[in-house]
Coordinates of C-alpha atoms in Angstrom, one line a residue:
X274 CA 0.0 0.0 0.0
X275 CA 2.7 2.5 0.7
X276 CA 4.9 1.9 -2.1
X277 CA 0.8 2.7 -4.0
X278 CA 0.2 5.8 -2.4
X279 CA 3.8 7.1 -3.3
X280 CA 3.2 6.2 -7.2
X281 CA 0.4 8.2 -7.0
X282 CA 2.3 11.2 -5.2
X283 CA 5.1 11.2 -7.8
X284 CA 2.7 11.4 -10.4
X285 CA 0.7 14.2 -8.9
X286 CA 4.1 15.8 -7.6
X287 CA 3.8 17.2 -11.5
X288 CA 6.1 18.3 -14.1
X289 CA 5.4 21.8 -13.7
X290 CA 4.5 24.4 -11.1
X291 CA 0.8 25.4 -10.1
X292 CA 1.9 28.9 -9.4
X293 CA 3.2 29.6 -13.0
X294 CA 1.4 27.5 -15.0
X295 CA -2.4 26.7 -16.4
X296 CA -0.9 23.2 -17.4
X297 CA -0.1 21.2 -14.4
X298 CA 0.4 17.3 -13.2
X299 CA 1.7 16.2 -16.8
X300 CA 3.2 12.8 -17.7
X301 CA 4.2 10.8 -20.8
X302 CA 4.0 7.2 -21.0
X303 CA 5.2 5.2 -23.6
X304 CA 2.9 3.0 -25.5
X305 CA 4.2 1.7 -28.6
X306 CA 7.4 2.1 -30.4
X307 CA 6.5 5.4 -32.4
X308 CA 3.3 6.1 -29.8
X309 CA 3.1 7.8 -26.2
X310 CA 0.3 8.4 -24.0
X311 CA -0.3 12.5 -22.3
X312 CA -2.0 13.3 -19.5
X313 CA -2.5 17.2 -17.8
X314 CA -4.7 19.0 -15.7
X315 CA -5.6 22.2 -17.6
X316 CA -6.7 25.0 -14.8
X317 CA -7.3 28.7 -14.4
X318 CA -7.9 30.3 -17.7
X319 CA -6.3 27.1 -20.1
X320 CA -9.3 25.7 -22.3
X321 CA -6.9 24.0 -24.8
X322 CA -3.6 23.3 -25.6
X323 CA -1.5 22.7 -28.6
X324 CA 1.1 19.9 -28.8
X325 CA 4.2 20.0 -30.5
X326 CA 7.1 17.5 -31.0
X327 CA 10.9 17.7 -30.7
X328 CA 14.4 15.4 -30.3
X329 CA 15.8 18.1 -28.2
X330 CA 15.1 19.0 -24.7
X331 CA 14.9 22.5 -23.4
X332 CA 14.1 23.4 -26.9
X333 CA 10.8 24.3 -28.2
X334 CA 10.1 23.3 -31.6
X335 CA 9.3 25.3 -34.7
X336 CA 7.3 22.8 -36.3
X337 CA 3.7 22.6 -36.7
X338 CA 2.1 21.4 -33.4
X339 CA 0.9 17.3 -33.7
X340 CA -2.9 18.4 -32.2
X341 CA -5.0 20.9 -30.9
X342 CA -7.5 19.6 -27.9
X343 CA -9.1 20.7 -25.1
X344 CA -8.8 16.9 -23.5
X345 CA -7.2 16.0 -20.2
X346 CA -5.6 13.3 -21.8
X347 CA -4.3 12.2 -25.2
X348 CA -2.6 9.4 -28.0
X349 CA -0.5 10.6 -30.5
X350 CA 2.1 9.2 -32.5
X351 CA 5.8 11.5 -32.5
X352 CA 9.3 11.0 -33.9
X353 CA 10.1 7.4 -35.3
X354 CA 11.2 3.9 -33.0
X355 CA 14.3 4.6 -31.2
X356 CA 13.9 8.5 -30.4
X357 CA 13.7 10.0 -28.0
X358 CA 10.9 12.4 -28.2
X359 CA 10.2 15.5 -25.7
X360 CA 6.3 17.2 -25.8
X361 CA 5.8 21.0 -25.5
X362 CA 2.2 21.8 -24.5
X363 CA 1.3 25.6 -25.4
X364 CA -1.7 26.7 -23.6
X365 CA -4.2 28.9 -25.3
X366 CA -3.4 31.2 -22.5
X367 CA 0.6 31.3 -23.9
X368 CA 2.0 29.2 -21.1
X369 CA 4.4 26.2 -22.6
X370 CA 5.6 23.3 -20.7
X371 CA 7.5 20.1 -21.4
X372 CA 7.3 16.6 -20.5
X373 CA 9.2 13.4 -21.8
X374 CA 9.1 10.2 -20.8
X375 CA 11.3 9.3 -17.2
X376 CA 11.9 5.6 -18.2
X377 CA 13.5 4.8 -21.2
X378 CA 12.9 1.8 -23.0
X379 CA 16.5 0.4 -23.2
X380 CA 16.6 -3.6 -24.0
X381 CA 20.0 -3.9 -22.0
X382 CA 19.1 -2.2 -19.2
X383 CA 15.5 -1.9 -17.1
X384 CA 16.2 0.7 -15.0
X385 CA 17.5 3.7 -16.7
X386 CA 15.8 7.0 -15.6
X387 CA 15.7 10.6 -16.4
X388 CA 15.0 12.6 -13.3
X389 CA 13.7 16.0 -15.1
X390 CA 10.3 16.9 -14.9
X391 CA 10.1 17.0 -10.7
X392 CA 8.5 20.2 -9.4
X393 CA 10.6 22.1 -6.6
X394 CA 9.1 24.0 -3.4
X395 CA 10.2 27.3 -4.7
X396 CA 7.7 26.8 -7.9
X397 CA 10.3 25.8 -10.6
X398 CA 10.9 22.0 -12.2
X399 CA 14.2 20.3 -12.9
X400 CA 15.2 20.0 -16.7
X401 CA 14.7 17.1 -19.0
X402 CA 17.8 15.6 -20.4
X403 CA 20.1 16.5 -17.7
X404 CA 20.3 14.0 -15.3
X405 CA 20.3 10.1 -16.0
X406 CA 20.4 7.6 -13.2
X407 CA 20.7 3.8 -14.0
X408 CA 22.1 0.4 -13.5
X409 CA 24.4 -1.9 -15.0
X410 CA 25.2 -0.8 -18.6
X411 CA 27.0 -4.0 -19.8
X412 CA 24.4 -5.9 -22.1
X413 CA 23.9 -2.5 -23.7
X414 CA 23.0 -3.0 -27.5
X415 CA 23.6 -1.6 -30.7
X416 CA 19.8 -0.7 -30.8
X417 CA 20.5 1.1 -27.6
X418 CA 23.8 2.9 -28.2
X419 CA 21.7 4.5 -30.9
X420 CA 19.3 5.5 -29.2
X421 CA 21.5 7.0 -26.1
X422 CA 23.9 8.5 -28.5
X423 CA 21.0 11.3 -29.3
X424 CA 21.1 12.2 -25.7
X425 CA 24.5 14.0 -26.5
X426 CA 26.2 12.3 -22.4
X427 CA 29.6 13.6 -22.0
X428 CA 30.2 12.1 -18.0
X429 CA 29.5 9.2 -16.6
X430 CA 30.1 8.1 -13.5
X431 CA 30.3 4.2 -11.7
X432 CA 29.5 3.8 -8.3
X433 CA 30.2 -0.1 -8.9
X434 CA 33.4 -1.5 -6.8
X435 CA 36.4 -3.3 -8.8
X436 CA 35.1 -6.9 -8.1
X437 CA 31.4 -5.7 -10.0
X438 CA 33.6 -3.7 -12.5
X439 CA 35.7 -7.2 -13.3
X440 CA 32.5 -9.2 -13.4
X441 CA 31.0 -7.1 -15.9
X442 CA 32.9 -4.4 -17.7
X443 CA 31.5 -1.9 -19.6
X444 CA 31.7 -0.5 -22.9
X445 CA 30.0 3.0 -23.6
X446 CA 28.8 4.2 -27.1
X447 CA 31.4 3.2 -29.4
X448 CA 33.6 6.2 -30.9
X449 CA 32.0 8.4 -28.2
X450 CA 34.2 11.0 -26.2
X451 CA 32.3 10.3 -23.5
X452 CA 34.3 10.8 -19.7
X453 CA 33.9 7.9 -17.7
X454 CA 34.6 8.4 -13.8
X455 CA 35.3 5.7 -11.8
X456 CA 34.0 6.3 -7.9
X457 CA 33.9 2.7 -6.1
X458 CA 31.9 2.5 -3.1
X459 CA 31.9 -0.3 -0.8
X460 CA 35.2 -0.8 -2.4
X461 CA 37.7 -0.4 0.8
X462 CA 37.7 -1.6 4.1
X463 CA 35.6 0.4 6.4
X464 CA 35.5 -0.1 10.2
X465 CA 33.8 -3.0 10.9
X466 CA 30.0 -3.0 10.5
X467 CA 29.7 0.4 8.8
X468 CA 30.7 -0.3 5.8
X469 CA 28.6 1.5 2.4
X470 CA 27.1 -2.0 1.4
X471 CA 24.2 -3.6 1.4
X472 CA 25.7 -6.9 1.9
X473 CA 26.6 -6.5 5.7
X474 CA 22.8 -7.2 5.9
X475 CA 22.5 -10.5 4.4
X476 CA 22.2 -12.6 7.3
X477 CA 20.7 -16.4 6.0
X478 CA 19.6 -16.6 10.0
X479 CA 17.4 -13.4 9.7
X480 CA 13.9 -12.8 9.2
X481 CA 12.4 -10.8 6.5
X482 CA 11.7 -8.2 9.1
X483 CA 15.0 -8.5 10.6
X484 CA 16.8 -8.1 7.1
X485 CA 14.4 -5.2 6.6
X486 CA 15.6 -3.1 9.6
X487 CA 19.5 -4.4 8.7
X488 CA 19.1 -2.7 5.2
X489 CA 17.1 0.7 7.5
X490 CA 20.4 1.1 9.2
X491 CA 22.9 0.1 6.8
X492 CA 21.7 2.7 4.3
X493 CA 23.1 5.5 6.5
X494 CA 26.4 4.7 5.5
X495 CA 26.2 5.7 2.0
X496 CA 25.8 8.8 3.1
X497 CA 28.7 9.2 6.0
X498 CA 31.6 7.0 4.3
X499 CA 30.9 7.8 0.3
X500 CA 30.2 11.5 0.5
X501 CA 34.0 11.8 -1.4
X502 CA 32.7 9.7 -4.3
X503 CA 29.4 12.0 -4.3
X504 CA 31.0 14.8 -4.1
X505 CA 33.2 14.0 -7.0
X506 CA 29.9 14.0 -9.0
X507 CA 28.7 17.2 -7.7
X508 CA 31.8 18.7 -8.6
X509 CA 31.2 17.4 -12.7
X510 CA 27.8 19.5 -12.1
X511 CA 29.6 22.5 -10.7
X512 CA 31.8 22.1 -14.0
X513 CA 28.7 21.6 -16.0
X514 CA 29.6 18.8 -18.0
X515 CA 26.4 18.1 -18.8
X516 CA 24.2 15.9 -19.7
X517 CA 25.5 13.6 -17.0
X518 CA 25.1 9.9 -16.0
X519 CA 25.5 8.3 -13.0
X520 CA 25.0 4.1 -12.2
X521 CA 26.1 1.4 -9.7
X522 CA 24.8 -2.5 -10.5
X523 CA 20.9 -2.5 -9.4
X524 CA 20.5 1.3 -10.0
X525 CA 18.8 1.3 -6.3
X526 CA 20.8 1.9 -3.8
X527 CA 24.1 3.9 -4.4
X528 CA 22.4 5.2 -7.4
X529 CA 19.4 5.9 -5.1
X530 CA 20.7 7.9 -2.0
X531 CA 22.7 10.5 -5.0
X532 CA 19.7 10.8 -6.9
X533 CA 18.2 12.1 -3.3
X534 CA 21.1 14.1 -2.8
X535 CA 21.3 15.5 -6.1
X536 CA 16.9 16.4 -6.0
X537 CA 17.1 17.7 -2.7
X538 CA 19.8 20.1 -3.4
X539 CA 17.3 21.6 -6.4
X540 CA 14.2 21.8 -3.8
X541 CA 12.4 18.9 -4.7
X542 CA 10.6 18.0 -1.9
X543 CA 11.7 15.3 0.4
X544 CA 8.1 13.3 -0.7
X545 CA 8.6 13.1 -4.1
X546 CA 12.6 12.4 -3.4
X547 CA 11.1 8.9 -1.8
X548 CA 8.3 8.5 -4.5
X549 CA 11.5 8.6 -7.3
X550 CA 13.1 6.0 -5.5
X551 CA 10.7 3.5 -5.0
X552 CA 10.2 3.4 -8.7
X553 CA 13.2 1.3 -9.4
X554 CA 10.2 -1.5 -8.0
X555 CA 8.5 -1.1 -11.2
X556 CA 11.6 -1.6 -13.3
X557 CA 14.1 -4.2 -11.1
X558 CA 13.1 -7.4 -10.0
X559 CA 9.6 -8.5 -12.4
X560 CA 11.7 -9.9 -15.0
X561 CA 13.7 -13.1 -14.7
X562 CA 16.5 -12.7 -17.5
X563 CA 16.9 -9.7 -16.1
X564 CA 17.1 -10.1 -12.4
X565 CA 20.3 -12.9 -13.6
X566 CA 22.1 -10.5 -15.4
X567 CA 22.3 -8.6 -12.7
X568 CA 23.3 -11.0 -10.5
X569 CA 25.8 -11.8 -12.6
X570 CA 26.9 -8.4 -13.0
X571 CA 27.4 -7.8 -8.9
X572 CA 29.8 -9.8 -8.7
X573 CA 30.8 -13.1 -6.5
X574 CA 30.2 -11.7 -3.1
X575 CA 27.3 -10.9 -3.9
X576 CA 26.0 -13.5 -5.7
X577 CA 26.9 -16.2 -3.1
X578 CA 25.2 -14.3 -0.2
X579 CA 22.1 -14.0 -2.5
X580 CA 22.1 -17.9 -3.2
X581 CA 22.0 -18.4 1.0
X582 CA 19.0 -16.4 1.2
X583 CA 15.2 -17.3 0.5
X584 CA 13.1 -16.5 -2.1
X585 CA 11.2 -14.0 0.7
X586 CA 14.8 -12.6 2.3
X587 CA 15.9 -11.7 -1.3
X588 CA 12.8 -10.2 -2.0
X589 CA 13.7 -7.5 1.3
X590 CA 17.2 -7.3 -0.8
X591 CA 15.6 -6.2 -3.6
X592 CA 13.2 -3.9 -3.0
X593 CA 13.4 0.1 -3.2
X594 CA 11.7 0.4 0.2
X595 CA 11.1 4.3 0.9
X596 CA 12.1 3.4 4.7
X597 CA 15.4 2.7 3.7
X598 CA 16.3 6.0 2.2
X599 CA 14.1 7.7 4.6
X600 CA 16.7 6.1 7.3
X601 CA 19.9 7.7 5.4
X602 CA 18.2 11.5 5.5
X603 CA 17.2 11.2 9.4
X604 CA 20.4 10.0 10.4
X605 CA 21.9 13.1 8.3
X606 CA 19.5 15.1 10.0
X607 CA 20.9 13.8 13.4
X608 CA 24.3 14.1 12.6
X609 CA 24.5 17.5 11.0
X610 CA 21.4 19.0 12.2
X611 CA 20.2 19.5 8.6
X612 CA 20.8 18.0 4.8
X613 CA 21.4 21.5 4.0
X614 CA 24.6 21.5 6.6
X615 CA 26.0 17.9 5.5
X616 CA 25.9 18.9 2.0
X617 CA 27.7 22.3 2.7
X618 CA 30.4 20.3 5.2
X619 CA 30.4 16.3 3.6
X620 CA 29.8 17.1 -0.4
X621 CA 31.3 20.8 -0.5
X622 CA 28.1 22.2 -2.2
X623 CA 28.2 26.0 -1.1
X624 CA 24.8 27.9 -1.0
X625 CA 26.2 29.8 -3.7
X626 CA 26.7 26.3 -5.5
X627 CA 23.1 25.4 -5.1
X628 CA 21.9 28.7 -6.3
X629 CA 23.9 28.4 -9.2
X630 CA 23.2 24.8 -10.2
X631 CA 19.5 25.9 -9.4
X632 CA 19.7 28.2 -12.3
X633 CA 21.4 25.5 -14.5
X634 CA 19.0 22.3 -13.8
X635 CA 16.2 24.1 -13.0
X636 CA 13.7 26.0 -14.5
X637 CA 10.6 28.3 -13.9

């Protein structure tokens, strides 16, 4: 029920702001391989909107708009199979706003996000082809270096240790000069029972609920022992080498608490910070050939302390449960008195910083 009622608050947390906008609470699904489903609550003054099309982000285009409507919701067919496409509503009213799809339909990888589109407290939204979070890219294919060589990525950066690295190295876009950063975490001996990885919690003797609380705790680690790597990546956005990338094995949990990090610093509220993260339930663990790759791809460590568990342990493993990032931001908050004060102090993100990436990643 929880992980339900935070779907339905990401979805509602909307693409654009109330307080600037007659077009509010939009999303794009995909539905087909040229065909994509739009939804939007027109208010105030808005009686219709016109649609238009684009392959670039940020960037309305000058073509003729693909429909006219005054419906809430809408199915049109854009671009061709393997495009990314980005929507630009125009009100009647002159108001425009975008909206893309936040999963994209990669065959080599199932959990590979954008995280534009989230509306901030201060009434602005983060930009669309920005910021990319994801998991493994090994069993990329050549149908999928196409279609991510449109999205122009010039860093990206591996939260996966040397051991996952070995057991399933990765190739990027061939003949791209893309930057890839290597930032291990879990990769060096920590003091003993704090170290940033999940597997300190797989205990074959434990109960679902035991291993649940084990992962609670553990999760606070990311936060106090891989702030370095983190802060490496906040210094590429500093740098704006954008767009930007950022992965570990699962895409859930060291991929997870940054993509916090990294929404919190723009203003996105701390709600739909959670709602984002449980979505890696809808994308990791439903598909078998999937779910082995993966394995494979974490590595021996990992995989033998998966095989010792039960179907119902590995299932706590698994999951994207809101409670375990929840756990990483209240132990910041207990340690530093604020998230605002650990990333000042641990990720060297100066309010000038934030105002400044604000500008870059956000928009009004």
């Amino acid at each position: 029920m929880q992980f339900r009622n935070l779907y339905a608050l990401l979805l509602a947390s909307a693409v654009t702001s109330a307080a600037h906008a007659d077009v509010i609470n939009l999303k794009c699904v995909q539905t087909g391989a040229d065909e994509y489903k739009l939804s939007y609550t027109l208010t105030g003054n808005t009686k219709s909107v016109a649609i238009l099309a684009g392959t670039e982000a940020n960037k309305v285009p000058a073509s003729a708009p693909l429909r006219s409507t005054s419906e809430n919701t809408i199915t049109l067919h854009a671009g061709k199979p393997h495009e990314r496409m980005y929507f630009y509503l125009k009100a009647n009213t002159g108001e425009v706003r975008e909206v893309s799809i936040r999963h994209l339909p990669l065959d080599g990888t199932p959990n590979f996000r954008d995280i534009g589109g989230y509306k901030t407290t201060d009434g602005r939204t983060v930009r669309w082809g920005l910021l990319y979070r994801s998991g493994v890219l090994t069993y990329l294919t050549p149908e999928d270096y196409k279609y991510l060589s449109a999205l122009d990525i010039r860093v990206v950066c591996d939260f996966r240790t040397k051991e996952e690295a070995q057991a399933a190295a990765e190739t990027w876009i061939p003949g791209s000069s893309v930057e890839q950063i290597s930032l291990p975490i879990g990769a060096r001996p920590q003091e003993p029972g704090k170290e940033p990885s999940v597997r300190q919690a797989f205990d074959p003797n434990a109960t679902p609920e035991q291993l649940r609380k084990a992962m609670t705790s553990t999760y606070g680690n990311f936060a106090f022992h891989s702030a370095e790597q983190y802060a490496t990546v906040f210094q590429q956005l500093k740098n704006d080498h954008l767009p930007l990338l950022y992965h570990c094995t699962g895409g859930k949990d060291r991929t997870g608490v940054f993509s916090a990090f990294v929404l919190l610093m723009l203003g996105v509220p701390e709600e739909t910070v959670l709602a984002d993260y449980a979505l890696t339930n809808e994308y990791v663990g439903k598909n078998s050939a999937d779910m082995k790759k993966m394995m494979a791809a974490s590595g021996p460590s990992t995989q033998n302390s998966m095989k010792n568990l039960t179907p119902e342990q590995q299932k706590v493993m698994i999951a994207a449960d809101p409670e375990y990032l929840k756990s990483t931001l209240r132990q910041i908050d207990e340690k530093y008195g604020s998230f605002d004060n650990y990333r000042r102090t641990a990720l060297h993100v100066s309010d000038v910083d934030v105002a400044q990436l604000r500008e870059r990643l956000t928009e009004q």
